[in-house]
C-alpha positions as a printed Julia matrix, in Angstrom:
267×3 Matrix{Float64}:
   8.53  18.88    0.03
   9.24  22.38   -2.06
   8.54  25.28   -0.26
   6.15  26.11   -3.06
   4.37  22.62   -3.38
   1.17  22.63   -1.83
   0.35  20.76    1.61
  -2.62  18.83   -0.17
  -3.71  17.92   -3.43
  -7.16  17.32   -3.56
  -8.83  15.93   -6.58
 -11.61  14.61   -8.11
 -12.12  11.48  -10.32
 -14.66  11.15  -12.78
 -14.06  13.16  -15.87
 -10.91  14.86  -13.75
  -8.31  12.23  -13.46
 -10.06   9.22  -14.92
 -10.06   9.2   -18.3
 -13.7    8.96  -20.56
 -13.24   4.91  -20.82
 -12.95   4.52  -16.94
  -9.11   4.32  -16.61
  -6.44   6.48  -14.68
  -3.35   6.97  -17.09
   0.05   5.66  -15.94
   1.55   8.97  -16.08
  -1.37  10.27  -14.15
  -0.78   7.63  -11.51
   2.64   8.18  -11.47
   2.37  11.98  -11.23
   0.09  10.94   -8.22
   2.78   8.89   -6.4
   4.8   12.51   -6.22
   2.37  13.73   -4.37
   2.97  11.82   -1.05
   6.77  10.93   -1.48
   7.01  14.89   -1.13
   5.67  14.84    1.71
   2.01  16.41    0.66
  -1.34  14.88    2.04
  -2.91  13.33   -1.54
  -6.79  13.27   -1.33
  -9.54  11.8    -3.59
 -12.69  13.86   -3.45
 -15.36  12.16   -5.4
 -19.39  11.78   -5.71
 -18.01   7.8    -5.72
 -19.46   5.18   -2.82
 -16.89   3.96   -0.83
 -17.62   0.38   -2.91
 -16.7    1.46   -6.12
 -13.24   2.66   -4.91
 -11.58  -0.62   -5.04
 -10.33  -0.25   -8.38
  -9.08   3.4    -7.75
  -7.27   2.33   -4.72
  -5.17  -0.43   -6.66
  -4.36   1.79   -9.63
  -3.3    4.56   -7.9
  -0.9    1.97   -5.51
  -3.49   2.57   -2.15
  -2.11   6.37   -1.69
  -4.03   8.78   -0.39
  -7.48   9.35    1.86
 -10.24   9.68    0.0
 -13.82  11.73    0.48
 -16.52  10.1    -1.01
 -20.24  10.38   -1.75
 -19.53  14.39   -2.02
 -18.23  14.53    1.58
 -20.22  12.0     3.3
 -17.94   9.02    3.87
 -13.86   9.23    4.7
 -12.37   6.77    3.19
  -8.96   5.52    4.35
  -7.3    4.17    0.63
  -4.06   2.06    2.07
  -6.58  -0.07    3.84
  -9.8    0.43    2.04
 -11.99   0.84    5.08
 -14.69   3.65    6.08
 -12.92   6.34    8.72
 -16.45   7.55    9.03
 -19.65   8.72    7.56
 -21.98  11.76    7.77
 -26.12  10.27    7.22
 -29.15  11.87    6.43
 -31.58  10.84    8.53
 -34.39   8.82    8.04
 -37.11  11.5     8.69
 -35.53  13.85    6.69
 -35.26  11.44    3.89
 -38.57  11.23    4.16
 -39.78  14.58    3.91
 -37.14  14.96    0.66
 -38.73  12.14   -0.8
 -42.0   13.29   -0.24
 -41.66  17.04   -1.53
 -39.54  16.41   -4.81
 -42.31  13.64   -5.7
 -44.9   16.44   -5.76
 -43.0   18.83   -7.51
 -41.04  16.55  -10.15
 -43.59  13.21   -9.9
 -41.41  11.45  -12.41
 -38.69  11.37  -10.12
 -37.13   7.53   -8.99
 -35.19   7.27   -6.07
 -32.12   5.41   -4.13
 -30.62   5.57   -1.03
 -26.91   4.95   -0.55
 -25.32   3.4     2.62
 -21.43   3.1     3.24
 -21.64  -0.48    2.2
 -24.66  -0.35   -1.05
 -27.57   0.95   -1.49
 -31.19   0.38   -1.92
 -33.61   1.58   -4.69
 -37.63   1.9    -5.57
 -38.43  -0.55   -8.63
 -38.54   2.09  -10.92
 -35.27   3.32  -10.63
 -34.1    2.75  -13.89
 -30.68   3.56  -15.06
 -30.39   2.59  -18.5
 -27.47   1.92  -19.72
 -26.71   1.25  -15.56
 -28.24  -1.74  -13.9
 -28.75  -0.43  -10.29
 -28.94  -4.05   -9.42
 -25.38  -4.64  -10.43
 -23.79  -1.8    -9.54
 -24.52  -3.08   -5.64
 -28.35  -2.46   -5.06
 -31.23  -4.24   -4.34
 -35.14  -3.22   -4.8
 -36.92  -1.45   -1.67
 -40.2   -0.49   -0.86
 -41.52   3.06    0.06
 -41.32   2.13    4.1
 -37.6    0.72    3.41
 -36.22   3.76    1.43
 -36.97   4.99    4.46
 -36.29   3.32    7.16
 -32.2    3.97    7.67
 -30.22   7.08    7.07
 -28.04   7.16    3.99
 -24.86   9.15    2.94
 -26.52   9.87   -0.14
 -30.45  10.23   -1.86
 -29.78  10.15   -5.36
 -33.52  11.11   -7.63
 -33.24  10.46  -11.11
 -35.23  11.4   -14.15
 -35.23  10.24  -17.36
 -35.03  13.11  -19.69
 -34.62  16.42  -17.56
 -31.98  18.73  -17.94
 -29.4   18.42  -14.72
 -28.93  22.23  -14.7
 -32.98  23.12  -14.22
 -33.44  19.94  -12.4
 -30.56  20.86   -9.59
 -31.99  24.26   -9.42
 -35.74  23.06   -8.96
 -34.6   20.62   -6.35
 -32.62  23.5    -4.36
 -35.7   25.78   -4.32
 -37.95  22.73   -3.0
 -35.99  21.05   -0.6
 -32.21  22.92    0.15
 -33.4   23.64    3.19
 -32.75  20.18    4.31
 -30.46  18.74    2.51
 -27.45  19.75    0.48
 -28.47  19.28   -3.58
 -26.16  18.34   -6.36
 -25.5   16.61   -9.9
 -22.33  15.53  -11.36
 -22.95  13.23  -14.17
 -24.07  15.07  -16.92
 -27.83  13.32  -16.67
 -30.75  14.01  -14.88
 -29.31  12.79  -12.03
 -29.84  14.05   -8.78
 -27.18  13.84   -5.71
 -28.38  14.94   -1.94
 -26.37  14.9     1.18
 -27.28  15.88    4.84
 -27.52  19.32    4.84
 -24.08  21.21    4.98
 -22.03  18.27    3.65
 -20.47  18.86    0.68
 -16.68  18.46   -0.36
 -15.63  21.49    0.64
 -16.85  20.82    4.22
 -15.41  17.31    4.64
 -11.91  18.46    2.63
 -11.36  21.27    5.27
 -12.43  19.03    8.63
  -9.72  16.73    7.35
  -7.62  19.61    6.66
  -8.18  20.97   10.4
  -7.19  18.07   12.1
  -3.5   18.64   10.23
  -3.33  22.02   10.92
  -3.76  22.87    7.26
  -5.47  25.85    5.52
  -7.15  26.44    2.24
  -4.48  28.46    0.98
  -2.19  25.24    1.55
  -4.84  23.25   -0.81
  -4.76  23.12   -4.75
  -7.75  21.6    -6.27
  -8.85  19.72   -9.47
 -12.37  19.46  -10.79
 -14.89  19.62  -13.66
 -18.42  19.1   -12.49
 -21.26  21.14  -10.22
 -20.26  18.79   -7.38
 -17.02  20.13   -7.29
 -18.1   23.91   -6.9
 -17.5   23.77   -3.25
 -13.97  22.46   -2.63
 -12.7   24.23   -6.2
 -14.1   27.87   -4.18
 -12.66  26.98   -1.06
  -9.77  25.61   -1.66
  -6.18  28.35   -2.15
  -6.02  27.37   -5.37
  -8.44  25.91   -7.77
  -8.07  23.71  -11.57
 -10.41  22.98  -13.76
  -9.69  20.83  -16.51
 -10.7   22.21  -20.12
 -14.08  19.3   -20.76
 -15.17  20.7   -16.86
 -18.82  22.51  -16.77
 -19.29  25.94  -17.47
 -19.94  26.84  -14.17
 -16.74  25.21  -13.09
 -14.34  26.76  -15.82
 -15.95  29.8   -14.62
 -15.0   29.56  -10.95
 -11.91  28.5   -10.94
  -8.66  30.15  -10.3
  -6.86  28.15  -13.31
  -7.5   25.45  -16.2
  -5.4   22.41  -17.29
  -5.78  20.17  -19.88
  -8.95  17.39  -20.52
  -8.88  14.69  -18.41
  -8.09  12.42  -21.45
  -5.06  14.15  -21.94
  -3.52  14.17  -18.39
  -4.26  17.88  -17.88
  -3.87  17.63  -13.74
  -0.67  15.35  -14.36
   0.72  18.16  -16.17
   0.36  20.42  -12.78
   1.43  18.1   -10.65
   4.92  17.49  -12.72
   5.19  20.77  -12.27
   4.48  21.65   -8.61
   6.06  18.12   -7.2
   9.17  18.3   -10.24
């Protein structure tokens, strides 16, 4: 490893390294595979369940530890199996559920596990069938009745921005609110769980600091681990609020713009 190459790289997916039409470049992946033969720890930090990391793990040649479901679930890459995962419980689903229904009634919701998920029958996706992404339909007492790594509250036609904010106000005090996709999307995780907090307990138990971490990201989920992290990317299509944080920008994630750092930290 350099003496100025970063300890870890930690990076998002979605919209940071995979591309708008769902795939990870080959000079991306192979500008990932410096990353570890330097010697550097190479982590995925993504909103992702551990169950839709299968493809990830092949394409990027099972390299790397990954932190999914925005910190809740580490996820061990070369052999594609849970390390461990942080739940909200089932009372303080609950209560969530119960409060954002009477301030944003047209809310649906879903509750994600390690291994799938469950969802009211008016969670509807659109152009996503919750069904075949790894759901199935659950009652009110079922939502319920387990903790999840992740409540996820969708609506239809709000905007993510005012929706995120209204959601913080109503019910941050118990759990830890976010968006990523660009939709109306709500993401929630056990209070204090976010990225940031699952990027530097992994980074503690290797004797590793934030200013030994670079970062990539583009979306609100991201805000956490881009701040705390030494060093910080976003990539040029990232959200405001990200381009705004951030220590530095690369190019769009269609155009390889954390590749382009990482030839140039791991040459």
């Amino acid at each position: 490893m350099s003496e100025s190459s970063p300890r870890v790289i930690a990076t998002d997916l979605d919209g940071t390294i995979v591309r708008s039409d769902g795939t990870i470049s080959a000079r991306t992946v192979a500008a990932l595979s410096r990353v570890e033969r330097a010697g550097s720890m190479l982590v995925m930090v993504t909103g992702r369940p551990p169950r839709w990391m299968t493809e990830i793990a092949a394409a990027v040649d099972h390299r790397g530890v990954a932190i999914c479901a925005n910190g809740a679930v580490l996820y061990d890459l070369h052999t594609e199996t849970v390390l461990q995962a942080n739940e909200i419980a089932p009372d303080v689903l609950a209560e969530v559920i119960g409060r954002l229904r009477r301030v944003v009634p047209e809310l649906r919701f879903a509750v994600e596990y390690p291994t799938g998920f469950v969802f009211e029958a008016s969670y509807d996706l659109g152009r996503w069938d919750a069904a075949a992404l790894g759901g199935r339909p659950a009652d009110d007492a079922e939502l319920v009745s387990r903790g999840g790594t992740k409540l996820l509250a969708f609506h239809p036609a709000a905007d993510p921005d005012a929706l995120s904010a209204k959601a913080v106000q109503a019910v941050g005090d118990l759990v830890t609110v976010t968006h990523s996709s660009g939709r109306g999307l709500l993401e929630m995780s056990a209070l204090g769980v976010t990225k940031a907090s699952a990027l530097a307990a992994l980074c503690t138990e290797h004797g590793i600091t934030a200013g030994d971490v670079t970062a990539f990201g583009d979306m609100p989920n991201d805000l956490p681990m881009l701040t705390w992290a030494g060093t910080s990317y976003g990539v040029a299509n990232a959200h405001p609020l990200v381009l705004a944080a951030v220590s530095h920008k690369t190019s769009r994630n269609d155009d390889d713009g954390v590749a382009e750092v990482l030839e140039r930290l791991f040459p």
